[in-house]
Amino acid sequence: MDASRHPKNKHWQSVATVQLANKKLFDELPERQKLYAHHLAKAAWHGARISLRQISEEGPGIYNLIMELHKSCQGDWGSFIEQGRADRDELDAFLEFAGQFLSSLGNYYKQDRKVAPPISIEGLHKLADISPKAREALIQVLEPMISVPPCSLGFPDEKHASNYYPGETRITKEEVAWVSEIMKQHSLEPENTRVRKTIRGSENPCFHVLQGSADTSEAPIQLDDRNSGSSVYLDRGDHAAELAKICVELEEAAKYVTNEKQSTILGHYLESFHTGSLAAYRESQKVWVTDMSPPVEISFGFIEPYRDPAGLRGEWQGVVSIADPAESSKLKDLVANADKFIRTCPWAKEGENHGKGPFEASRFQDPDFAIVHSVAYVASTIFEAQNLPNYNDIRQNEGSKNTVWASRMNANENPHRPCPYVHPSEFKSYRGCNHVVRFLVTSLHELLGHGTGKLLAETSPGEYNFDKENPPISPLTGQSIKSWYMPGQTWTSVFGELAATLDECRAMLVSYYLAENKEILSILVMMIKLPFVYYTYLHVGVEGILALSAYNADDKAWSTPHAWANYTILRHLLTDANGFMTIDHDPEAETLHVRIDRNRILQDGKPSLGRMLLHLHIYRCTADFDSCKEYYELLSGVEGQYEEWRKIVVANPEPMWKFVQGNTILGENGEVGFKIYEASNEGIIQSFADREV
């Protein structure tokens, strides 16, 4: 193999590592809750290989290589230099890759783009020559690890890869949609599945739905076939080894629950992870949302569909956190006054449904809203906050939970993190309050963004959750609504690939629209001397510019739903708000600076956000996919001046986030300790080695 295929890159970027662990809060837990958290954390980390496997076929092999190198040098990475196996630059480059790979649980990051070790093939071989097992690990993974294309995640083709659709035979978008229809006919939900397409000889293709479960099928179960002879089979037992280990730890954790609800939740988890039943998982979520303010909070399952190009299949997530009651108390007033704030939204209608209008539930389901610190956060993306579950029927009938991870949120407070899209004269002030802005809009995003809206539906044949004979009047047309959800339809099934970005965009718009509400500010922000609302709108513009890095100009596609949403909001404000927001573009200096007319926030800025929010809200509530698609895609294009801006953003990438997490340790005397690691690449690697995943 020609070493010049992947020459050493002297321009790799070292990224600071952020410490997520909070030993103080863990040490304050009673011993029983420490044991509960310990076994749950072990269960969470056993799922790391599931995430690795979902992201890329080579992911588990790269993980094995890093662990084998660590084991061979006994954690003394400097010995590679002493033995002449690497120079300082090569070693640091590989360690940076390894630290980011483990932190991201995969080799696709930087807006879902593939990243290879920034050293030569020769350099990789020199590192792996430290031991026979390391050499074998490198041989197993070298070619797929360095090969480009594929360049990014997406439906499998010449440029893209997705291990949600594994195998050598590529599946098409149309085939994925067809398999989904067959699954619906058999009441099989997609979240914990992958789909493998196979062709044997001259036969028609077969599609195997791989269902995540510890139990395995004795033989594939045929679901259906087409007239052409193509067949769909259900194969249970995907990720079986990992899910079996997860179930063992959940059974241990069940011995230390503090209430009956937690026992019931874990029981449903066990049934779901053993059998693959998502009906059992749904039952777990119905109980989970009612377990209010537990000292140890959990979230397990195949949850967020962001990295599936079809937007259907969920990535494994295992999260164990400790509540911070003192910090969480400030959110209680926000929850208590939620109805009041909803009545200020653009779809509210005085005199109807307590002033909230027909496109809102009659009763806001008060969610549990907590600020927590993670004990284990196992997912490819560590979110600042999350609103779960992702089942709208449960959210409307039983409620939801909002969680803010304090350590992740606090990382935004770094005053030195660059932000080239704010004018240098404003940089210090912007950075000085941006972490508070993010806390405000994130809190509103989760509570009132994801927590609002009523999906008007025929819930079962002939039964409606609205007055069918006197349907609501759409504020967009002034006429009665003409569409709603049919029996069996969901938000995701109707809006498909657009569902995730539309949901995030609507939630963002809610948070931005309410951000100047003085009562909300008094609850969440308290005392702040800077022009806070002005910097909130500046933040909206900056996020929209940053989002351009997630746009692939060749494919004309967005790699992440959040970035896609942020860009559409920016473009809407630039074209709809009467010049309230502008972008100063200096082509020669290749700079972009967001400008806000602070005197026109209430006159032009907020009303413009309200118009976009109203459109998306009504489209969502009435299942009006066609109108929504036309509206949203007009705001999604990147052409002309926007393409010139994108080139500048891509040339100046934002630093990646990289996190080191702690480990719970069960001592010989049965007591649980919490180990903190150095905030470095070596610390990240050591933490994974200690987990023995």
XYZ file of C-alpha atoms in Angstrom:
693
model
C 0.000 0.000 0.000
C 1.396 3.380 -1.046
C 2.091 5.501 2.043
C 1.573 8.641 -0.024
C -2.148 7.830 -0.155
C -2.510 9.412 3.254
C 0.386 11.779 3.917
C 1.097 13.204 7.330
C -0.957 16.297 8.004
C 0.970 18.955 9.926
C -2.192 21.054 10.256
C -4.271 18.897 12.550
C -6.084 20.955 15.128
C -5.681 20.256 18.827
C -8.933 20.879 20.703
C -9.167 21.597 24.417
C -10.821 18.851 26.464
C -13.773 19.737 28.688
C -14.302 17.962 32.029
C -17.892 16.757 32.467
C -17.613 14.784 35.697
C -18.762 16.221 39.044
C -17.312 14.147 41.878
C -18.706 16.365 44.628
C -22.353 15.708 43.725
C -21.726 11.976 43.342
C -19.991 11.748 46.720
C -22.999 13.394 48.386
C -25.365 10.606 47.262
C -26.446 7.992 49.831
C -24.659 4.671 49.319
C -27.769 2.961 47.950
C -28.143 5.605 45.233
C -24.435 5.366 44.437
C -24.900 1.634 43.782
C -27.965 2.409 41.666
C -25.991 4.962 39.636
C -22.978 2.644 39.349
C -24.854 -0.226 37.717
C -26.800 2.142 35.488
C -23.549 3.786 34.374
C -22.072 0.368 33.605
C -25.173 -0.397 31.541
C -24.847 2.902 29.686
C -21.211 2.337 28.762
C -21.913 -1.184 27.510
C -23.947 0.572 24.827
C -20.929 2.491 23.486
C -20.221 -0.217 20.916
C -23.807 0.051 19.678
C -23.278 3.737 18.868
C -19.931 2.949 17.242
C -21.550 0.267 15.084
C -24.483 2.475 14.104
C -22.204 5.243 12.847
C -19.769 3.206 10.735
C -18.838 -0.377 9.985
C -15.220 0.328 10.908
C -16.040 2.170 14.159
C -15.701 -0.832 16.527
C -12.440 -1.807 14.815
C -10.944 1.665 15.272
C -11.955 1.493 18.922
C -10.191 -1.880 19.229
C -7.035 -0.417 17.662
C -6.910 2.497 20.108
C -7.479 0.201 23.085
C -4.852 -2.276 21.858
C -2.262 0.484 21.447
C -3.084 1.765 24.951
C -2.746 -1.723 26.394
C 0.517 -2.412 24.545
C 2.192 0.730 25.902
C 0.474 0.319 29.322
C -0.875 3.838 29.032
C 2.624 5.327 28.622
C 2.169 6.976 25.250
C 5.529 8.706 25.516
C 7.177 5.293 25.103
C 6.285 5.397 21.399
C 8.686 8.329 21.047
C 11.348 6.716 23.240
C 11.223 3.563 21.102
C 11.422 5.529 17.853
C 7.914 4.515 16.765
C 6.714 8.105 16.344
C 7.903 11.677 16.607
C 6.123 14.157 18.855
C 4.005 15.597 16.057
C 2.856 12.175 14.825
C 2.000 10.954 18.298
C 0.120 14.106 19.246
C -1.820 13.955 15.972
C -2.859 10.354 16.586
C -3.787 11.058 20.198
C -5.905 13.994 19.076
C -7.707 11.737 16.622
C -8.164 9.048 19.287
C -9.459 11.504 21.885
C -11.948 13.044 19.460
C -12.998 9.619 18.139
C -13.781 8.336 21.631
C -15.471 11.551 22.696
C -17.644 11.455 19.545
C -18.081 7.649 19.598
C -17.184 7.397 15.942
C -15.071 8.582 13.032
C -17.759 10.806 11.501
C -17.937 14.215 13.138
C -17.282 17.794 12.040
C -20.857 17.996 10.721
C -21.038 14.235 10.027
C -17.943 14.235 7.817
C -15.484 11.363 7.883
C -12.234 12.019 9.739
C -9.137 9.844 9.379
C -6.007 9.883 11.573
C -3.905 12.843 10.366
C -0.697 10.812 10.059
C 0.715 8.684 7.237
C 0.021 5.004 6.705
C 3.680 4.378 7.441
C 3.265 6.213 10.742
C 0.238 4.084 11.657
C 2.185 0.903 10.944
C 5.086 2.087 13.110
C 2.680 2.677 16.003
C 0.989 -0.705 15.541
C 4.289 -2.583 15.404
C 4.412 -2.306 19.188
C 2.562 -5.639 19.485
C 1.129 -8.483 17.335
C -2.431 -7.712 18.520
C -2.050 -4.029 17.639
C -0.733 -4.981 14.176
C -3.694 -7.277 13.619
C -6.128 -4.583 14.829
C -4.639 -2.099 12.338
C -4.776 -4.571 9.437
C -8.459 -5.225 10.150
C -9.428 -1.565 9.991
C -6.772 0.342 8.002
C -8.440 0.445 4.581
C -11.929 1.594 5.699
C -10.416 3.944 8.296
C -8.416 5.971 5.759
C -10.525 5.547 2.604
C -12.231 8.678 1.292
C -14.835 8.422 -0.164
C -17.119 7.845 1.628
C -16.843 11.443 2.749
C -19.847 11.851 5.016
C -22.920 10.190 6.443
C -25.943 9.781 4.197
C -27.826 7.271 2.093
C -25.146 4.838 0.866
C -23.664 5.786 -2.511
C -20.286 6.695 -3.990
C -19.766 9.556 -1.510
C -21.812 8.603 1.535
C -22.129 5.815 4.054
C -24.573 4.823 6.756
C -24.307 1.737 8.912
C -28.023 1.991 9.601
C -28.053 0.350 6.160
C -25.041 -1.992 6.350
C -23.651 -4.412 3.792
C -21.981 -4.339 0.408
C -25.252 -4.053 -1.538
C -26.441 -0.461 -1.498
C -30.000 0.314 -0.575
C -31.882 3.211 -2.193
C -34.086 5.827 -0.545
C -37.072 4.335 -2.339
C -36.274 0.876 -0.979
C -35.918 2.262 2.562
C -39.362 3.865 2.201
C -40.845 0.604 0.873
C -39.396 -1.434 3.754
C -40.824 1.146 6.153
C -44.302 0.619 4.693
C -43.997 -3.148 5.146
C -42.890 -2.598 8.747
C -45.926 -0.397 9.405
C -48.214 -3.152 8.165
C -46.728 -5.409 10.838
C -46.751 -2.689 13.544
C -42.949 -2.681 13.643
C -41.528 0.692 14.613
C -38.108 1.611 13.208
C -36.222 3.168 16.126
C -34.257 0.077 17.203
C -33.690 -1.346 13.725
C -31.237 -1.288 10.849
C -31.873 -2.588 7.320
C -29.502 -4.808 5.317
C -30.059 -5.388 1.597
C -28.714 -8.583 0.056
C -28.668 -10.081 -3.429
C -27.694 -13.677 -4.057
C -26.716 -14.541 -7.608
C -29.438 -13.515 -10.041
C -32.139 -13.439 -7.384
C -34.207 -10.387 -6.516
C -33.029 -8.374 -3.520
C -33.945 -9.321 0.018
C -34.210 -6.830 2.867
C -33.391 -7.877 6.412
C -34.734 -5.673 9.202
C -32.171 -6.066 11.988
C -33.947 -5.476 15.300
C -31.935 -4.581 18.380
C -32.478 -7.204 21.080
C -30.538 -9.446 23.415
C -32.694 -12.376 22.273
C -31.969 -13.690 18.802
C -34.182 -15.239 16.107
C -33.751 -18.912 15.364
C -34.495 -18.022 11.743
C -35.501 -14.828 9.908
C -39.234 -14.131 9.957
C -40.644 -13.266 6.542
C -42.833 -10.174 6.675
C -43.921 -9.658 3.100
C -42.815 -9.824 -0.513
C -43.426 -7.933 -3.703
C -44.797 -9.335 -6.931
C -41.267 -9.129 -8.272
C -40.165 -11.559 -5.587
C -38.275 -9.187 -3.290
C -38.791 -10.109 0.348
C -38.532 -8.459 3.744
C -37.392 -10.433 6.767
C -37.189 -9.611 10.467
C -33.922 -10.667 12.120
C -33.917 -10.215 15.891
C -30.645 -9.996 17.795
C -28.878 -6.939 16.408
C -26.416 -5.660 19.057
C -27.268 -8.795 21.065
C -23.965 -9.013 22.957
C -24.111 -5.404 24.146
C -27.808 -5.480 25.016
C -27.327 -8.670 27.024
C -24.639 -6.946 29.124
C -26.850 -3.878 29.485
C -29.674 -6.067 30.798
C -27.390 -7.700 33.375
C -26.473 -4.302 34.796
C -30.072 -3.072 34.729
C -31.064 -6.131 36.767
C -28.387 -5.222 39.305
C -29.533 -1.598 39.374
C -33.101 -2.763 40.057
C -31.936 -3.977 43.481
C -31.262 -0.373 44.540
C -34.284 1.584 43.275
C -35.817 4.130 45.620
C -39.444 3.771 44.499
C -41.805 1.427 42.677
C -41.863 3.584 39.545
C -38.151 3.100 39.020
C -38.589 -0.653 39.386
C -41.359 -0.571 36.771
C -39.270 1.547 34.384
C -36.338 -0.859 34.570
C -38.703 -3.813 34.112
C -40.017 -2.338 30.866
C -36.447 -1.530 29.763
C -35.465 -5.150 30.353
C -38.409 -6.468 28.359
C -37.694 -4.076 25.496
C -33.943 -4.671 25.347
C -34.356 -8.448 25.642
C -37.134 -8.860 23.070
C -36.840 -5.756 20.874
C -40.395 -4.716 21.765
C -40.877 -0.979 21.353
C -44.348 -1.340 22.855
C -42.578 -2.244 26.110
C -40.266 0.713 25.642
C -43.242 3.035 25.225
C -44.615 1.735 28.530
C -41.295 2.578 30.194
C -41.584 6.161 28.985
C -45.139 6.548 30.273
C -43.920 5.710 33.769
C -40.584 7.526 33.409
C -42.231 10.925 32.853
C -44.098 10.529 36.154
C -40.968 9.761 38.226
C -40.538 13.379 39.242
C -37.222 14.861 40.365
C -35.342 11.637 41.124
C -31.867 12.149 42.652
C -30.462 9.888 39.908
C -32.015 10.549 36.502
C -31.729 8.135 33.573
C -32.403 7.967 29.846
C -31.853 4.744 27.897
C -32.878 3.546 24.472
C -32.687 4.068 20.724
C -33.719 7.690 20.867
C -32.598 10.451 18.503
C -32.977 9.843 14.718
C -30.618 12.648 13.683
C -27.875 10.467 12.175
C -30.133 8.190 10.165
C -30.392 9.770 6.686
C -34.042 8.670 6.588
C -34.682 10.341 9.966
C -36.365 7.223 11.362
C -33.877 5.032 13.234
C -32.673 6.066 16.676
C -29.123 6.193 17.949
C -28.400 4.332 21.166
C -28.286 6.631 24.175
C -27.477 5.711 27.736
C -27.363 8.626 30.164
C -27.128 8.612 33.957
C -27.161 11.935 35.799
C -27.339 13.420 39.280
C -29.877 16.145 39.917
C -28.761 19.532 41.188
C -31.781 20.612 43.288
C -30.452 24.080 44.034
C -29.945 24.911 40.361
C -33.169 23.185 39.277
C -35.282 25.315 41.608
C -35.003 28.340 39.306
C -36.839 26.371 36.597
C -39.897 25.603 38.742
C -41.323 29.104 38.300
C -40.861 28.796 34.540
C -42.864 25.560 34.499
C -45.521 26.967 36.839
C -46.129 29.918 34.509
C -45.931 27.990 31.234
C -49.624 28.467 30.368
C -49.236 32.235 30.726
C -46.276 32.286 28.339
C -48.022 30.033 25.795
C -50.856 32.579 25.640
C -48.340 35.087 24.216
C -47.420 32.839 21.265
C -48.576 33.779 17.736
C -51.188 30.984 17.491
C -52.918 31.886 20.777
C -56.523 33.085 20.495
C -58.266 35.058 23.202
C -61.463 33.492 24.491
C -60.737 30.024 23.144
C -59.107 27.176 25.062
C -58.212 29.461 27.993
C -56.627 31.938 25.587
C -54.296 29.377 23.995
C -56.383 28.731 20.885
C -57.338 25.509 19.089
C -53.796 24.590 18.071
C -52.700 23.991 21.641
C -53.596 21.300 24.157
C -56.238 22.274 26.685
C -53.893 21.420 29.520
C -50.139 21.938 29.487
C -48.564 18.784 30.882
C -46.205 20.191 33.517
C -42.944 18.381 32.844
C -40.183 17.533 35.237
C -37.497 20.124 34.507
C -34.109 19.493 36.064
C -30.549 20.731 35.898
C -28.266 17.734 36.273
C -24.634 16.612 36.090
C -23.846 13.498 34.092
C -22.319 10.392 35.645
C -22.241 8.718 32.229
C -23.352 10.250 28.943
C -23.057 7.643 26.192
C -24.024 9.019 22.778
C -22.211 10.431 19.779
C -23.493 13.916 20.612
C -23.529 15.269 24.149
C -26.435 17.682 24.165
C -26.762 20.748 26.346
C -30.374 19.783 27.010
C -33.043 17.350 25.903
C -36.824 17.050 25.936
C -38.097 13.468 25.961
C -39.799 11.183 25.097
C -40.026 11.601 21.331
C -43.534 10.122 21.223
C -46.101 12.860 20.739
C -48.979 10.769 22.088
C -47.118 10.231 25.379
C -46.088 13.882 25.554
C -49.696 15.028 25.090
C -51.299 12.460 27.395
C -48.722 11.641 30.081
C -46.178 14.453 29.830
C -42.467 14.858 29.177
C -39.194 15.576 30.926
C -36.780 18.421 30.298
C -33.154 18.016 31.262
C -30.292 20.519 31.164
C -26.760 19.143 31.646
C -24.944 21.747 33.691
C -21.367 20.704 32.924
C -22.042 20.685 29.190
C -23.804 24.023 29.391
C -20.991 25.538 31.450
C -18.505 24.737 28.697
C -19.996 27.663 26.757
C -18.617 30.052 29.361
C -15.100 29.872 27.888
C -14.278 33.549 27.140
C -11.508 32.574 24.720
C -13.548 30.396 22.371
C -13.419 32.194 19.006
C -16.440 33.773 17.361
C -15.355 35.532 14.143
C -18.918 36.479 13.154
C -19.270 39.100 15.867
C -17.465 42.374 15.227
C -14.258 42.627 17.320
C -15.657 45.696 19.088
C -18.488 43.539 20.496
C -16.648 40.254 21.010
C -15.854 40.663 24.710
C -19.381 41.677 25.677
C -20.945 39.001 23.477
C -18.773 36.258 24.954
C -19.414 37.645 28.438
C -23.115 36.830 28.293
C -23.443 34.235 25.527
C -23.404 31.329 27.982
C -26.370 32.949 29.775
C -28.120 33.493 26.442
C -27.650 29.804 25.640
C -29.070 28.790 29.013
C -32.137 30.985 28.471
C -32.931 29.897 24.927
C -32.128 26.237 25.666
C -34.485 26.203 28.645
C -37.280 27.762 26.595
C -36.465 25.517 23.631
C -36.979 22.343 25.650
C -39.931 23.431 27.798
C -42.059 25.549 25.468
C -40.504 24.734 22.102
C -40.799 20.970 22.191
C -43.560 21.083 24.806
C -46.197 23.058 22.892
C -48.622 22.290 20.090
C -51.554 19.964 19.531
C -51.452 17.547 16.624
C -55.012 17.568 15.276
C -55.882 13.995 14.404
C -58.412 11.315 13.653
C -57.201 9.262 16.585
C -59.134 6.155 15.515
C -61.679 5.608 12.730
C -64.405 8.192 13.227
C -62.887 9.630 16.414
C -61.251 13.072 16.386
C -59.439 15.173 18.964
C -61.097 18.307 17.556
C -64.605 19.234 16.406
C -64.761 17.671 12.949
C -68.062 19.387 12.150
C -66.735 22.790 13.147
C -62.988 22.590 12.477
C -60.576 25.283 13.640
C -59.846 28.270 11.449
C -56.285 28.412 10.177
C -54.677 31.794 10.952
C -52.649 31.341 7.741
C -55.634 31.113 5.367
C -58.572 32.443 7.362
C -60.466 29.268 6.423
C -61.242 25.975 8.119
C -58.337 23.561 8.230
C -58.392 20.958 5.484
C -55.826 18.435 6.753
C -55.026 16.507 9.931
C -53.323 13.278 11.002
C -55.053 10.068 9.941
C -55.261 6.974 12.183
C -51.815 5.486 12.637
C -49.990 8.528 11.293
C -47.368 10.305 13.373
C -45.454 13.536 13.026
C -42.398 11.587 11.840
C -44.245 9.398 9.356
C -45.975 12.380 7.720
C -43.019 14.776 7.561
C -40.297 12.164 6.978
C -36.812 13.569 6.389
C -38.024 17.083 7.251
C -39.481 16.081 10.631
C -36.327 16.459 12.728
C -35.231 19.831 11.365
C -38.767 21.250 11.403
C -39.221 20.189 15.020
C -35.932 21.798 16.032
C -36.645 24.934 14.019
C -40.063 25.440 15.608
C -38.573 24.921 19.075
C -35.798 27.424 18.342
C -38.301 29.980 17.099
C -40.376 29.633 20.268
C -37.319 30.255 22.432
C -36.159 33.262 20.393
C -39.661 34.723 20.192
C -40.098 34.600 23.981
C -36.547 35.650 24.849
C -37.456 39.291 25.435
C -40.345 38.464 27.797
C -39.491 40.411 30.944
C -41.091 37.908 33.313
C -39.140 35.031 31.753
C -35.953 37.054 31.980
C -36.591 37.764 35.653
C -36.977 34.025 36.307
C -34.015 32.681 34.345
C -31.510 35.487 34.020
C -31.941 37.473 37.222
C -29.505 40.406 37.243
C -27.497 41.166 34.114
C -26.199 44.584 33.134
C -25.505 43.956 29.434
C -28.193 44.534 26.729
C -29.224 40.907 27.017
C -32.025 40.806 24.436
C -29.783 42.469 21.851
C -27.136 39.794 22.333
C -29.807 37.107 22.113
C -30.726 38.289 18.620
C -27.041 38.575 17.738
C -26.736 34.950 18.863
C -29.524 34.007 16.428
C -27.562 35.504 13.552
C -24.253 33.951 14.602
C -25.814 30.488 14.889
C -27.265 30.901 11.398
C -23.874 31.781 9.930
C -22.124 28.932 11.766
C -24.744 26.549 10.408
C -23.392 26.994 6.869
C -20.527 24.639 7.716
C -23.094 21.812 7.793
C -24.205 22.372 4.205
C -22.734 20.116 1.518
C -22.644 22.174 -1.661
C -22.087 19.132 -3.897
C -25.104 17.245 -2.574
C -27.152 20.351 -1.753
C -27.951 18.737 1.571
C -27.684 19.521 5.277
C -25.806 17.152 7.561
C -27.550 18.078 10.821
C -31.173 19.127 11.520
C -30.158 21.802 14.042
C -27.832 23.567 11.594
C -30.433 23.382 8.852
C -32.958 24.983 11.184
C -30.595 27.746 12.305
C -29.853 28.691 8.705
C -33.511 28.931 7.702
C -34.160 31.290 10.615
C -31.227 33.468 9.585
C -32.397 33.598 5.976
C -35.946 34.392 7.023
C -34.803 37.326 9.174
C -32.547 38.665 6.416
C -35.389 38.660 3.884
C -38.459 39.318 6.024
C -37.478 41.726 8.839
C -37.081 44.986 6.877
C -33.307 45.133 7.260
C -33.413 44.579 11.023
C -30.582 42.045 10.624
C -27.783 42.369 8.083
C -24.460 40.655 7.394
C -21.369 42.764 6.758
C -19.333 40.837 4.192
C -15.812 41.945 3.271
C -14.781 39.723 0.329
C -11.150 40.842 0.386
C -10.679 40.283 4.113
C -12.991 37.254 3.948
C -14.917 38.347 7.039
C -18.570 38.154 8.037
C -20.103 40.140 10.890
C -23.719 39.948 12.054
C -25.336 43.337 12.572
C -28.535 43.994 14.551
C -30.479 47.248 14.766
C -31.143 47.133 18.502
C -33.821 49.820 18.244
C -36.009 47.634 16.014
C -36.106 44.368 17.964
C -39.772 44.732 18.935
C -40.736 46.599 15.780
C -39.303 44.191 13.194
C -37.231 41.386 14.742
C -39.759 39.676 16.991
C -42.715 40.020 14.566
C -40.635 38.408 11.812
C -39.798 35.454 14.040
C -43.485 35.221 14.926
C -44.529 34.963 11.279
C -42.170 32.066 10.612
C -43.122 30.372 13.875
C -46.832 30.621 13.069
C -46.361 28.985 9.673
C -44.381 26.032 11.025
C -46.696 25.577 14.004
C -49.887 25.425 11.934
C -48.314 23.166 9.309
C -47.187 20.820 12.068
C -50.502 20.799 13.933
C -52.511 20.124 10.766
C -50.195 17.591 9.054
C -49.885 19.962 6.080
C -46.685 18.495 4.678
C -46.953 19.878 1.139
C -47.344 23.518 2.207
C -44.630 23.119 4.830
C -42.176 21.538 2.397
C -42.634 24.362 -0.109
C -42.261 27.030 2.589
C -39.220 25.475 4.277
C -37.299 24.575 1.151
C -37.487 28.176 -0.075
C -35.534 29.124 3.054
C -33.102 26.210 2.794
C -31.196 26.988 -0.397
C -27.575 28.127 -0.264
C -26.817 30.079 -3.417
C -25.377 33.429 -4.505
C -24.149 35.500 -1.559
C -25.041 32.683 0.846
C -22.670 30.342 -0.995
C -19.907 32.953 -0.737
C -20.541 33.161 3.005
C -20.451 29.363 3.247
C -16.966 29.264 1.711
C -15.699 31.650 4.404
C -17.311 29.613 7.195
C -15.920 26.316 5.866
C -12.437 27.854 5.628
C -12.629 28.857 9.320
C -14.083 25.817 11.101
C -15.378 26.218 14.629
C -13.343 24.232 17.200
C -14.801 20.822 17.995
C -16.073 19.897 21.431
C -14.206 17.096 23.198
C -15.188 15.727 26.596
C -13.676 13.530 29.281
C -16.041 11.700 31.628
C -15.577 9.948 34.947
C -16.071 6.338 35.993
C -17.856 4.759 38.912
C -15.669 2.192 40.681
C -17.012 -0.624 42.884
C -14.478 -1.337 45.642
C -13.755 -4.649 47.341
C -15.753 -3.516 50.373
C -18.838 -2.882 48.209
C -18.588 0.905 48.350
C -18.750 2.972 45.173
C -16.205 5.634 44.295
C -16.038 8.086 41.416
C -12.825 8.454 39.428
C -11.923 11.689 37.665
C -9.523 11.743 34.720
C -7.131 14.343 33.404
C -8.741 16.632 30.834
C -6.549 15.466 27.949
C -6.538 12.958 25.110
C -4.640 10.539 27.316
C -7.259 11.017 30.029
C -10.100 10.248 27.594
C -8.345 7.083 26.387
C -7.581 5.928 29.939
C -11.217 6.420 30.964
C -12.373 4.105 28.161
C -9.678 1.555 28.933
C -10.889 1.415 32.552
C -14.464 0.800 31.419
C -13.433 -2.383 29.567
C -16.127 -1.839 26.947
